[in-house]
CSV table of C-alpha atoms and ligand atoms in Angstrom, one decimal:
chain,number,residue,atom,x,y,z
A,465,UNK,CA,-106.9,52.3,12.3
A,466,UNK,CA,-105.4,55.7,11.5
A,467,UNK,CA,-107.4,59.0,10.9
A,468,UNK,CA,-108.1,57.8,7.3
A,469,UNK,CA,-109.6,54.5,8.6
A,470,UNK,CA,-106.6,52.5,7.4
A,471,UNK,CA,-105.2,49.7,9.5
A,472,UNK,CA,-101.6,48.3,9.7
A,473,UNK,CA,-102.1,46.0,6.7
A,474,UNK,CA,-103.5,48.8,4.4
A,475,UNK,CA,-100.7,51.2,5.5
A,476,UNK,CA,-98.0,48.5,5.0
A,477,UNK,CA,-99.4,47.9,1.5
A,478,UNK,CA,-98.7,51.6,0.8
A,479,UNK,CA,-95.2,51.3,2.0
A,480,UNK,CA,-94.7,48.1,0.0
A,481,UNK,CA,-95.5,49.9,-3.3
A,482,UNK,CA,-91.9,51.2,-3.3
A,483,UNK,CA,-90.0,47.9,-3.4
A,484,UNK,CA,-86.5,49.3,-3.5
A,485,UNK,CA,-87.3,51.4,-0.4
A,486,UNK,CA,-88.6,48.4,1.4
A,487,UNK,CA,-85.5,46.4,0.6
A,488,UNK,CA,-83.2,49.2,1.6
A,489,UNK,CA,-85.2,49.8,4.9
A,490,UNK,CA,-85.1,46.1,5.7
A,491,UNK,CA,-81.3,45.8,5.0
A,492,UNK,CA,-80.4,49.0,6.9
A,493,UNK,CA,-82.3,47.9,10.1
A,494,UNK,CA,-80.9,44.4,9.8
A,495,UNK,CA,-77.4,46.0,9.7
A,496,UNK,CA,-78.2,47.8,12.9
A,497,UNK,CA,-79.5,44.6,14.5
A,498,UNK,CA,-76.2,42.9,13.6
A,499,UNK,CA,-74.2,45.8,15.1
A,500,UNK,CA,-76.3,45.2,18.3
A,501,UNK,CA,-75.4,41.5,18.2
A,502,UNK,CA,-71.6,42.2,17.9
A,503,UNK,CA,-71.8,44.8,20.7
A,504,UNK,CA,-73.7,42.4,23.0
A,505,UNK,CA,-71.3,39.6,22.3
A,506,UNK,CA,-68.3,41.7,23.5
A,507,UNK,CA,-69.9,42.0,27.0
A,508,UNK,CA,-69.1,38.7,28.8
A,509,UNK,CA,-72.0,39.1,31.3
A,510,UNK,CA,-74.5,40.4,28.8
A,511,UNK,CA,-77.2,38.0,29.9
A,512,UNK,CA,-76.6,38.8,33.5
A,513,UNK,CA,-77.0,42.5,32.7
A,514,UNK,CA,-80.3,41.8,31.0
A,515,UNK,CA,-81.5,39.8,33.9
A,516,UNK,CA,-80.4,42.4,36.4
A,517,UNK,CA,-82.1,45.2,34.4
A,518,UNK,CA,-85.3,43.2,34.2
A,519,UNK,CA,-85.3,42.6,38.0
A,520,UNK,CA,-84.5,46.2,38.8
A,521,UNK,CA,-87.5,47.2,36.7
A,522,UNK,CA,-89.7,44.5,38.4
A,523,UNK,CA,-88.8,46.2,41.7
A,524,UNK,CA,-89.6,49.7,40.2
A,525,UNK,CA,-93.0,48.6,38.9
A,526,UNK,CA,-94.0,46.9,42.2
A,527,UNK,CA,-93.0,50.0,44.3
A,528,UNK,CA,-93.7,52.7,41.7
A,529,UNK,CA,-95.7,55.1,43.9
A,530,UNK,CA,-93.0,54.9,46.6
A,531,UNK,CA,-90.2,55.7,44.1
A,532,UNK,CA,-92.2,58.5,42.5
A,533,UNK,CA,-92.7,60.2,45.9
A,534,UNK,CA,-89.0,59.7,46.7
A,535,UNK,CA,-88.0,61.2,43.4
A,536,UNK,CA,-90.4,64.2,43.8
A,537,UNK,CA,-89.0,64.9,47.3
A,538,UNK,CA,-85.3,64.7,46.2
A,539,UNK,CA,-85.8,66.7,43.0
A,540,UNK,CA,-87.8,69.4,44.8
A,541,UNK,CA,-84.9,69.6,47.4
A,542,UNK,CA,-82.5,70.1,44.5
A,543,UNK,CA,-84.6,73.1,43.2
A,544,UNK,CA,-86.5,71.3,40.4
A,545,UNK,CA,-90.2,72.0,40.1
A,546,UNK,CA,-92.3,68.8,39.7
A,547,UNK,CA,-95.6,68.7,37.8
A,548,UNK,CA,-98.0,65.7,37.6
A,549,UNK,CA,-100.0,65.1,34.5
A,550,UNK,CA,-102.7,62.5,34.5
A,551,UNK,CA,-103.0,62.4,30.7
A,552,UNK,CA,-101.7,63.9,27.4
A,553,UNK,CA,-104.0,66.8,27.6
A,554,UNK,CA,-102.8,67.8,31.1
A,555,UNK,CA,-99.2,67.4,30.0
A,556,UNK,CA,-99.7,69.7,27.0
A,557,UNK,CA,-101.5,72.3,29.1
A,558,UNK,CA,-98.7,72.3,31.7
A,559,UNK,CA,-96.1,73.0,29.0
A,560,UNK,CA,-98.3,75.7,27.5
A,561,UNK,CA,-98.8,77.4,30.9
A,562,UNK,CA,-95.0,77.4,31.6
A,563,UNK,CA,-94.4,79.0,28.2
A,564,UNK,CA,-97.1,81.6,28.8
A,565,UNK,CA,-95.7,82.4,32.3
A,566,UNK,CA,-92.4,83.3,30.6
A,567,UNK,CA,-94.1,85.1,27.7
A,568,UNK,CA,-92.4,82.8,25.3
A,569,UNK,CA,-93.9,81.5,22.0
A,570,UNK,CA,-90.8,79.7,20.6
A,571,UNK,CA,-88.9,76.8,22.0
A,572,UNK,CA,-86.4,74.1,21.1
A,573,UNK,CA,-87.1,70.5,21.9
A,574,UNK,CA,-84.8,67.4,21.8
A,575,UNK,CA,-86.1,63.9,21.1
A,576,UNK,CA,-88.9,62.9,23.4
A,577,UNK,CA,-91.2,60.0,22.3
A,578,UNK,CA,-93.5,61.0,25.2
A,579,UNK,CA,-94.2,64.4,23.6
A,580,UNK,CA,-95.0,62.5,20.3
A,581,UNK,CA,-97.3,60.3,22.3
A,582,UNK,CA,-99.0,63.4,23.7
A,583,UNK,CA,-99.2,65.2,20.4
A,584,UNK,CA,-97.4,68.2,21.9
A,585,UNK,CA,-96.1,69.8,18.7
A,586,UNK,CA,-99.5,69.9,17.1
A,587,UNK,CA,-101.1,71.2,20.3
A,588,UNK,CA,-98.6,74.0,20.7
A,589,UNK,CA,-98.7,75.0,17.0
A,590,UNK,CA,-102.5,75.4,17.3
A,591,UNK,CA,-101.8,77.7,20.2
A,592,UNK,CA,-99.4,79.8,18.2
A,593,UNK,CA,-96.2,78.4,19.7
A,594,UNK,CA,-93.3,77.4,17.4
A,595,UNK,CA,-91.4,74.2,18.3
A,596,UNK,CA,-88.1,73.4,16.7
A,597,UNK,CA,-87.1,69.7,17.0
A,598,UNK,CA,-83.3,69.7,17.4
A,599,UNK,CA,-82.5,66.0,16.9
A,600,UNK,CA,-81.3,65.9,13.3
A,601,UNK,CA,-83.6,63.0,12.3
A,602,UNK,CA,-86.6,64.6,14.0
A,603,UNK,CA,-85.9,68.0,12.4
A,604,UNK,CA,-85.9,66.2,9.0
A,605,UNK,CA,-89.3,64.6,9.6
A,606,UNK,CA,-90.7,67.8,11.1
A,607,UNK,CA,-89.7,69.8,8.0
A,608,UNK,CA,-91.2,67.0,5.9
A,609,UNK,CA,-94.5,67.3,7.9
A,610,UNK,CA,-94.3,63.7,9.0
A,611,UNK,CA,-94.2,61.9,12.3
A,612,UNK,CA,-91.0,59.9,13.2
A,613,UNK,CA,-91.1,56.3,11.9
A,614,UNK,CA,-88.6,54.9,14.4
A,615,UNK,CA,-88.0,55.9,18.1
A,616,UNK,CA,-84.2,56.0,17.7
A,617,UNK,CA,-83.8,56.7,14.0
A,618,UNK,CA,-86.7,59.0,13.3
A,619,UNK,CA,-86.1,59.4,9.5
A,620,UNK,CA,-84.8,56.0,8.7
A,621,UNK,CA,-87.5,55.7,6.0
A,622,UNK,CA,-86.0,58.6,4.1
A,623,UNK,CA,-83.2,58.4,1.5
A,624,UNK,CA,-80.5,61.1,1.5
A,625,UNK,CA,-81.7,62.5,-1.8
A,626,UNK,CA,-85.1,63.1,-0.2
A,627,UNK,CA,-83.4,64.8,2.7
A,628,UNK,CA,-81.4,67.0,0.3
A,629,UNK,CA,-84.7,68.1,-1.3
A,630,UNK,CA,-86.3,68.9,2.0
A,631,UNK,CA,-83.3,71.0,3.1
A,632,UNK,CA,-83.3,72.7,-0.3
A,633,UNK,CA,-86.9,73.7,0.2
A,634,UNK,CA,-86.8,74.7,3.8
A,635,UNK,CA,-83.2,75.6,4.5
A,636,UNK,CA,-82.1,76.9,1.1
A,637,UNK,CA,-79.3,74.4,0.5
A,638,UNK,CA,-78.3,74.0,-3.2
A,639,UNK,CA,-80.7,71.8,-5.2
A,640,UNK,CA,-79.5,68.3,-5.8
A,641,UNK,CA,-76.9,68.3,-3.0
A,642,UNK,CA,-77.5,65.1,-1.0
A,643,UNK,CA,-74.0,64.8,0.6
A,644,UNK,CA,-74.7,63.7,4.2
A,645,UNK,CA,-71.8,65.7,5.6
A,646,UNK,CA,-72.8,68.8,3.8
A,647,UNK,CA,-76.5,68.4,4.9
A,648,UNK,CA,-75.5,67.8,8.5
A,649,UNK,CA,-73.4,70.9,8.4
A,650,UNK,CA,-76.3,72.9,7.0
A,651,UNK,CA,-78.6,71.6,9.8
A,652,UNK,CA,-76.0,72.5,12.4
A,653,UNK,CA,-75.9,76.1,11.2
A,654,UNK,CA,-79.7,76.3,11.0
A,655,UNK,CA,-80.1,74.8,14.5
A,656,UNK,CA,-77.4,76.8,16.2
A,657,UNK,CA,-79.4,80.0,15.5
A,658,UNK,CA,-82.4,78.4,17.1
A,659,UNK,CA,-80.4,77.3,20.2
A,660,UNK,CA,-79.0,80.7,20.7
A,661,UNK,CA,-82.3,82.5,20.4
A,662,UNK,CA,-84.8,80.3,22.3
A,663,UNK,CA,-85.3,80.9,26.0
A,664,UNK,CA,-87.1,77.6,26.7
A,665,UNK,CA,-85.7,74.1,26.0
A,666,UNK,CA,-87.7,70.9,26.4
A,667,UNK,CA,-86.0,67.5,26.7
A,668,UNK,CA,-87.0,63.9,27.3
A,669,UNK,CA,-85.7,61.8,30.1
A,670,UNK,CA,-84.1,58.4,29.7
A,671,UNK,CA,-83.7,57.6,33.4
A,672,UNK,CA,-84.8,59.4,36.6
A,673,UNK,CA,-83.1,58.4,39.8
A,674,UNK,CA,-85.4,58.2,42.8
A,675,UNK,CA,-82.6,58.3,45.3
A,676,UNK,CA,-81.0,61.5,44.2
A,677,UNK,CA,-83.8,63.4,42.2
A,678,UNK,CA,-81.5,63.7,39.2
A,679,UNK,CA,-82.3,62.6,35.6
A,680,UNK,CA,-80.2,61.4,32.7
A,681,UNK,CA,-80.7,62.3,29.0
A,682,UNK,CA,-78.9,60.3,26.4
A,683,UNK,CA,-78.3,61.7,22.9
A,684,UNK,CA,-75.7,61.2,20.2
A,685,UNK,CA,-75.8,64.8,18.9
A,686,UNK,CA,-75.5,66.8,22.1
A,687,UNK,CA,-78.6,68.7,21.1
A,688,UNK,CA,-80.4,68.1,24.5
A,689,UNK,CA,-77.4,69.6,26.3
A,690,UNK,CA,-77.0,72.5,24.0
A,691,UNK,CA,-80.7,73.4,24.4
A,692,UNK,CA,-80.8,72.9,28.1
A,693,UNK,CA,-77.6,74.7,28.8
A,694,UNK,CA,-78.4,77.8,26.8
A,695,UNK,CA,-82.1,78.1,27.9
A,696,UNK,CA,-83.4,80.1,30.9
A,697,UNK,CA,-86.0,77.4,31.4
A,698,UNK,CA,-85.4,73.7,31.0
A,699,UNK,CA,-88.5,71.5,30.9
A,700,UNK,CA,-88.0,67.7,31.0
A,701,UNK,CA,-90.9,65.3,30.4
A,702,UNK,CA,-91.0,61.6,31.4
A,703,UNK,CA,-93.5,58.8,31.6
A,704,UNK,CA,-93.8,57.7,35.3
A,705,UNK,CA,-92.1,54.3,34.5
A,706,UNK,CA,-88.8,55.9,33.6
A,707,UNK,CA,-87.6,55.7,37.2
A,708,UNK,CA,-84.7,53.7,38.6
A,709,UNK,CA,-84.1,53.4,42.3
A,710,UNK,CA,-80.5,54.4,42.7
A,711,UNK,CA,-77.7,56.0,40.7
A,712,UNK,CA,-75.6,52.9,40.8
A,713,UNK,CA,-78.3,51.2,38.7
A,714,UNK,CA,-77.4,53.5,35.8
A,715,UNK,CA,-74.3,51.3,35.3
A,716,UNK,CA,-76.7,48.5,34.3
A,717,UNK,CA,-79.0,50.5,32.0
A,718,UNK,CA,-76.5,52.7,30.3
A,719,UNK,CA,-74.4,49.6,29.3
A,720,UNK,CA,-77.5,48.0,27.8
A,721,UNK,CA,-79.3,51.0,26.2
A,722,UNK,CA,-77.0,52.0,23.4
A,723,UNK,CA,-75.5,48.6,22.7
A,724,UNK,CA,-79.1,47.4,22.1
A,725,UNK,CA,-80.1,50.5,20.1
A,726,UNK,CA,-77.2,51.1,17.7
A,727,UNK,CA,-74.4,48.8,18.7
A,728,UNK,CA,-72.3,51.6,20.3
A,729,UNK,CA,-70.6,50.9,23.6
A,730,UNK,CA,-72.0,54.1,25.1
A,731,UNK,CA,-74.2,57.0,24.0
A,732,UNK,CA,-72.1,60.0,22.9
A,733,UNK,CA,-73.7,62.2,25.6
A,734,UNK,CA,-75.2,60.7,28.7
A,735,UNK,CA,-75.9,64.0,30.6
A,736,UNK,CA,-76.9,64.1,34.2
A,737,UNK,CA,-79.2,67.0,35.3
A,738,UNK,CA,-79.6,67.4,39.1
A,739,UNK,CA,-80.4,71.0,39.7
A,740,UNK,CA,-80.9,74.2,37.7
A,741,UNK,CA,-77.8,76.4,37.3
A,742,UNK,CA,-78.1,79.8,39.1
A,743,UNK,CA,-80.7,81.9,37.4
A,744,UNK,CA,-82.2,79.0,35.5
A,745,UNK,CA,-85.6,77.3,36.1
A,746,UNK,CA,-85.9,73.5,35.8
A,747,UNK,CA,-89.2,71.7,35.6
A,748,UNK,CA,-90.0,68.0,35.4
A,749,UNK,CA,-93.4,66.8,34.2
A,750,UNK,CA,-94.3,63.3,35.3
A,751,UNK,CA,-96.9,61.8,33.0
A,752,UNK,CA,-99.2,58.9,33.6
A,753,UNK,CA,-101.3,58.8,30.4
A,754,UNK,CA,-102.6,55.2,30.8
A,755,UNK,CA,-99.6,53.8,32.6
A,756,UNK,CA,-101.3,53.2,35.9
A,757,UNK,CA,-104.1,51.3,34.1
A,758,UNK,CA,-101.4,49.3,32.3
A,759,UNK,CA,-99.7,48.5,35.6
A,760,UNK,CA,-103.0,46.9,36.7
A,761,UNK,CA,-103.0,44.5,33.7
A,762,UNK,CA,-101.2,41.5,35.1
A,763,UNK,CA,-100.3,40.0,31.8
A,764,UNK,CA,-99.1,43.2,30.2
A,765,UNK,CA,-97.5,45.3,33.0
A,766,UNK,CA,-94.0,44.1,32.1
A,767,UNK,CA,-94.1,46.2,29.0
A,768,UNK,CA,-93.6,49.2,31.2
A,769,UNK,CA,-90.0,48.1,31.7
A,770,UNK,CA,-89.2,49.3,28.2
A,771,UNK,CA,-86.2,51.6,27.9
A,772,UNK,CA,-87.0,52.6,24.3
A,773,UNK,CA,-83.9,51.1,22.7
A,774,UNK,CA,-85.7,50.0,19.5
A,775,UNK,CA,-83.9,46.7,19.3
A,776,UNK,CA,-87.2,45.0,18.9
A,777,UNK,CA,-88.0,47.2,15.9
A,778,UNK,CA,-84.7,46.5,14.2
A,779,UNK,CA,-85.1,42.7,14.5
A,780,UNK,CA,-88.8,42.5,13.6
A,781,UNK,CA,-89.3,41.1,10.1
A,782,UNK,CA,-92.8,42.8,10.0
A,783,UNK,CA,-91.5,46.3,11.1
A,784,UNK,CA,-88.5,46.1,8.7
A,785,UNK,CA,-90.8,45.5,5.7
A,786,UNK,CA,-93.8,47.5,6.7
A,787,UNK,CA,-92.2,50.8,7.9
A,788,UNK,CA,-92.9,52.7,11.1
A,789,UNK,CA,-95.8,54.8,9.8
A,790,UNK,CA,-97.9,51.6,9.2
A,791,UNK,CA,-98.3,51.4,13.0
A,792,UNK,CA,-100.2,54.7,13.1
A,793,UNK,CA,-98.9,55.5,16.6
A,794,UNK,CA,-95.9,57.4,18.1
A,795,UNK,CA,-94.1,54.3,19.4
A,796,UNK,CA,-94.3,51.8,16.6
A,797,UNK,CA,-92.9,48.3,16.3
A,798,UNK,CA,-93.4,45.3,18.6
A,799,UNK,CA,-93.4,47.3,21.8
A,800,UNK,CA,-95.8,49.9,20.4
A,801,UNK,CA,-98.1,47.0,19.5
A,802,UNK,CA,-98.4,45.9,23.1
A,803,UNK,CA,-98.5,49.3,24.7
A,804,UNK,CA,-101.1,51.0,22.5
A,805,UNK,CA,-104.1,48.6,22.9
A,806,UNK,CA,-104.0,49.7,26.6
A,807,UNK,CA,-104.5,53.3,25.5
A,808,UNK,CA,-107.3,52.6,22.9
A,809,UNK,CA,-108.2,49.0,22.2
A,810,UNK,CA,-110.5,49.8,19.3
A,811,UNK,CA,-108.1,52.1,17.5
A,812,UNK,CA,-105.1,49.8,17.9
A,813,UNK,CA,-106.8,46.4,17.7
A,814,UNK,CA,-104.9,45.7,14.5
A,815,UNK,CA,-101.4,46.1,15.9
A,816,UNK,CA,-101.0,42.9,18.0
A,817,UNK,CA,-101.8,41.0,14.7
A,818,UNK,CA,-98.9,42.8,12.9
A,819,UNK,CA,-96.4,40.1,14.0
A,820,UNK,CA,-95.2,36.7,13.0
A,821,UNK,CA,-94.9,35.8,16.7
A,822,UNK,CA,-91.3,34.6,15.9
A,823,UNK,CA,-90.1,35.8,19.3
A,824,UNK,CA,-87.0,37.6,18.0
A,825,UNK,CA,-88.2,40.8,19.7
A,826,UNK,CA,-88.2,39.1,23.1
A,827,UNK,CA,-84.8,37.6,22.4
A,828,UNK,CA,-83.1,41.0,21.9
A,829,UNK,CA,-85.0,43.0,24.5
A,830,UNK,CA,-82.4,44.3,27.0
A,831,UNK,CA,-85.0,44.3,29.9
A,832,UNK,CA,-86.4,40.9,28.9
A,833,UNK,CA,-90.0,41.9,28.1
A,834,UNK,CA,-92.0,38.8,26.9
A,835,UNK,CA,-93.1,40.8,23.9
A,836,UNK,CA,-94.2,38.0,21.6
A,837,UNK,CA,-96.2,36.4,24.4
A,838,UNK,CA,-97.9,39.7,25.1
A,839,UNK,CA,-98.7,40.1,21.4
A,840,UNK,CA,-100.4,36.7,21.5
A,841,UNK,CA,-102.3,37.5,24.7
A,842,UNK,CA,-103.5,40.9,23.3
A,843,UNK,CA,-105.0,39.0,20.3
A,844,UNK,CA,-107.1,36.9,22.7
A,845,UNK,CA,-108.2,40.0,24.7
A,846,UNK,CA,-109.1,41.9,21.5
A,847,UNK,CA,-111.2,39.0,20.2
A,848,UNK,CA,-112.9,38.6,23.6
A,849,UNK,CA,-113.6,42.3,23.9
A,850,UNK,CA,-115.2,42.3,20.4
A,851,UNK,CA,-112.6,44.5,18.7
A,852,UNK,CA,-111.4,41.9,16.1
A,853,UNK,CA,-112.8,42.4,12.5
A,854,UNK,CA,-116.0,40.4,12.1
A,855,UNK,CA,-114.6,38.6,9.0
A,856,UNK,CA,-111.5,37.5,10.9
A,857,UNK,CA,-113.5,36.4,13.9
A,858,UNK,CA,-116.0,34.3,11.7
A,859,UNK,CA,-113.0,32.7,9.9
A,860,UNK,CA,-111.3,31.7,13.1
A,861,UNK,CA,-114.6,30.3,14.5
A,862,UNK,CA,-115.0,28.3,11.3
A,863,UNK,CA,-111.4,27.1,11.5
A,864,UNK,CA,-111.9,26.1,15.1
A,865,UNK,CA,-114.9,24.0,14.2
A,866,UNK,CA,-113.2,22.3,11.3
A,867,UNK,CA,-110.1,21.5,13.4
A,868,UNK,CA,-112.2,20.0,16.2
A,869,UNK,CA,-113.9,17.6,13.8
A,870,UNK,CA,-111.3,15.2,12.1
A,871,UNK,CA,-113.8,13.9,9.6
A,872,UNK,CA,-114.6,17.4,8.4
A,873,UNK,CA,-111.0,18.3,8.4
A,874,UNK,CA,-110.0,15.4,6.2
A,875,UNK,CA,-112.9,16.0,3.8
A,876,UNK,CA,-112.0,19.7,3.6
A,877,UNK,CA,-108.3,18.8,2.8
A,878,UNK,CA,-109.3,16.4,0.1
A,879,UNK,CA,-111.7,18.9,-1.4
A,880,UNK,CA,-109.1,21.7,-1.3
A,881,UNK,CA,-106.4,19.5,-3.0
A,882,UNK,CA,-108.9,18.6,-5.7
A,883,UNK,CA,-109.9,22.3,-6.3
A,884,UNK,CA,-106.3,23.4,-6.4
A,885,UNK,CA,-105.4,20.7,-8.9
A,886,UNK,CA,-108.4,21.0,-11.2
A,887,UNK,CA,-109.9,24.5,-10.9
A,888,UNK,CA,-107.1,26.6,-9.4
A,889,UNK,CA,-108.5,29.9,-10.7
A,890,UNK,CA,-111.4,29.6,-8.2
A,891,UNK,CA,-108.9,30.4,-5.4
A,892,UNK,CA,-105.9,31.8,-7.2
A,893,UNK,CA,-107.3,35.0,-8.6
A,894,UNK,CA,-107.1,38.7,-8.1
A,895,UNK,CA,-109.7,38.7,-5.3
A,896,UNK,CA,-107.5,36.5,-3.0
A,897,UNK,CA,-104.9,38.6,-1.3
A,898,UNK,CA,-103.0,35.5,-0.2
A,899,UNK,CA,-101.8,34.8,-3.8
A,900,UNK,CA,-100.7,38.4,-4.5
A,901,UNK,CA,-97.1,37.7,-3.5
A,902,UNK,CA,-97.0,33.9,-3.3
A,903,UNK,CA,-96.6,31.0,-5.7
A,904,UNK,CA,-98.2,27.9,-4.3
A,905,UNK,CA,-96.6,24.5,-5.0
A,906,UNK,CA,-98.6,21.9,-6.8
A,907,UNK,CA,-101.0,20.1,-4.4
A,908,UNK,CA,-99.7,16.7,-3.3
A,909,UNK,CA,-101.7,13.6,-4.2
A,910,UNK,CA,-102.4,12.8,-0.6
A,911,UNK,CA,-102.1,14.6,2.8
A,912,UNK,CA,-99.3,13.9,5.2
A,913,UNK,CA,-101.9,12.1,7.4
A,914,UNK,CA,-102.8,9.8,4.6
A,915,UNK,CA,-99.2,9.2,3.6
A,916,UNK,CA,-98.2,8.5,7.2
A,917,UNK,CA,-101.1,6.1,7.7
A,918,UNK,CA,-100.3,4.2,4.6
A,919,UNK,CA,-96.5,4.0,5.3
A,920,UNK,CA,-97.0,3.2,9.0
A,921,UNK,CA,-99.4,0.3,8.1
A,922,UNK,CA,-96.9,-0.9,5.5
A,923,UNK,CA,-94.1,-0.8,8.0
A,924,UNK,CA,-96.3,-2.6,10.5
A,925,UNK,CA,-96.9,-5.3,8.0
A,926,UNK,CA,-93.2,-5.7,7.2
A,927,UNK,CA,-92.1,-5.9,10.8
A,928,UNK,CA,-95.0,-8.2,11.8
A,929,UNK,CA,-96.3,-5.6,14.2
A,930,UNK,CA,-99.5,-5.1,12.3
A,931,UNK,CA,-102.3,-5.6,14.8
A,932,UNK,CA,-104.9,-6.3,12.1
B,965,LIG,S1,-89.4,46.5,24.3
B,965,LIG,FE1,-87.3,46.0,24.8
B,965,LIG,S2,-86.3,45.9,22.8
B,965,LIG,FE2,-88.2,47.0,22.4
B,965,LIG,S3,-87.7,49.2,22.7
B,965,LIG,FE3,-88.4,48.5,24.7
B,965,LIG,S4,-86.5,47.9,25.7
B,965,LIG,FE4,-86.0,48.0,23.6
C-alpha cells in the first residue's frame, strides 16, 4: 500500500486509464529488452559471463563482512573517509552532518537508487538543503515532483511533450517546444550552472572493489564525473552488497551491466574513483538498511546479487503495463517486489503478487537471480505471516478445499457451466473485475475430464481393451 492506502492493483488501474500511454510504455520497454537480446547474442560466452557473475556474487555474500573490512582498510589508506549507516535515517543524518560541517546548503547529486530508497532528497529539503539531481531523467521527474518510475530510465513514463511543458514551467524554455535535442541542450545549460556553483557532489556507486578500496560509477551522461570533479567534497553512497572482491572482476560485471540495461556494449562513462584529488575530501557511506537481515533469509539472500540493470523491469509484462509508480517503492519491478517485503512485509505484501510468474525476469537477469521463484516463495511467507488480504486468503482456502474433493470439484464445474450458459449476468456484471477487460468464450457442453472419460472409454471399446 502507498501513503494513500492504494495497492499495486489500484495504482496500476490508474496508470491503465491512459491506454495510449500504456501501449507506448509497453512497446518502448520491449524495444529496450530486444536491444538487450541483440547485445547479449553478440557475446559468445554470455551464459558463462552470467554464471561467473553469479558465482562471484555468491562468494561476496558468503564473505561479506570480510570484504567490507578489506574495503574499509584499503579505502582509508587511499585517503577516503568511510562511514557506516545501519539504516536510512543514519544515512541521511551522515549526509546532513557532512553538509553542515562544510557550511553548505546546496548540492548536486547523480543517480543513486540508494538515496531514493533512503528518502534523502525529502529529508534534506525539510532541513533546508537544496538538492539538484543531475541525471537528465532524474531532473525531469524532480522538476515534475515525482519519484523515478524506472531505475535506469527514470522518466520513461513521460512523453516528450510533457517534458517540454515541465521545462517551459521551470527552466523557461519556449512553450510547445518538445524537440528532444533542444530540451537536452536547455537541461545542459541549466545543469552546468549548478555544477559550477555547488561545492558538494553526491554520487551512487555501481561497484566497490574490496582489494583496492576504489569504486566505479557508471553513467551515460558524465554527470557523476562532472559533479565529483568540480566539487570540493565528493560523497558516494552504496548498499553494502555492491562489493566485488577484485578489480579484475570488473571485466565480468561491466560487460554484463550495460548490455543488460540498454543493449549498449559499454556504459559511456565507467569512472574509477580511488582517492580524493589534492585539496578534495572524499567520503563513502556504507549502508545496511535491512540488507543484513535479508542476507539471513536463506530463500531470498540471492536477490542481494542485483546490479540494478533493470533488465527484469523491461521484460516483465506486468511492469510494462502497470508502470513503475504502481509499485510504490524506490526500486520497482520484479526485483523490487522481492527486496521490499524484507524491509516492510505489511506495506509491500501486494508486490510479490504483481507478477505472472512467467520467469522471464530470471531468464534475463545477468547475475542469475531466481526472481520468479522468490516471488512465489514470498507469496507463501506473506500468507503464513498473515499479511495477505483476508478475501484472497479465504478464496484460496475455499479453492484448496474444492480442489482436494473431486466430487465437489466436478459438481462446481457443472454448476458453473450451467450458470454461464443460462444466467451469465449473475457473474458477468460490473461488480466482477475479472470481466472488465475480458470476453469469455461460450461454456462447453462438458468439461475436459468428462470428454476424456467418454472418449477414452469409446477408444477402449473399439480396441477391445475395455476392462468392463
Ligand atoms: S534482478 Fe537481475 S535483471 Fe533485475 S535489476 Fe537486478 S541484476 Fe538486473
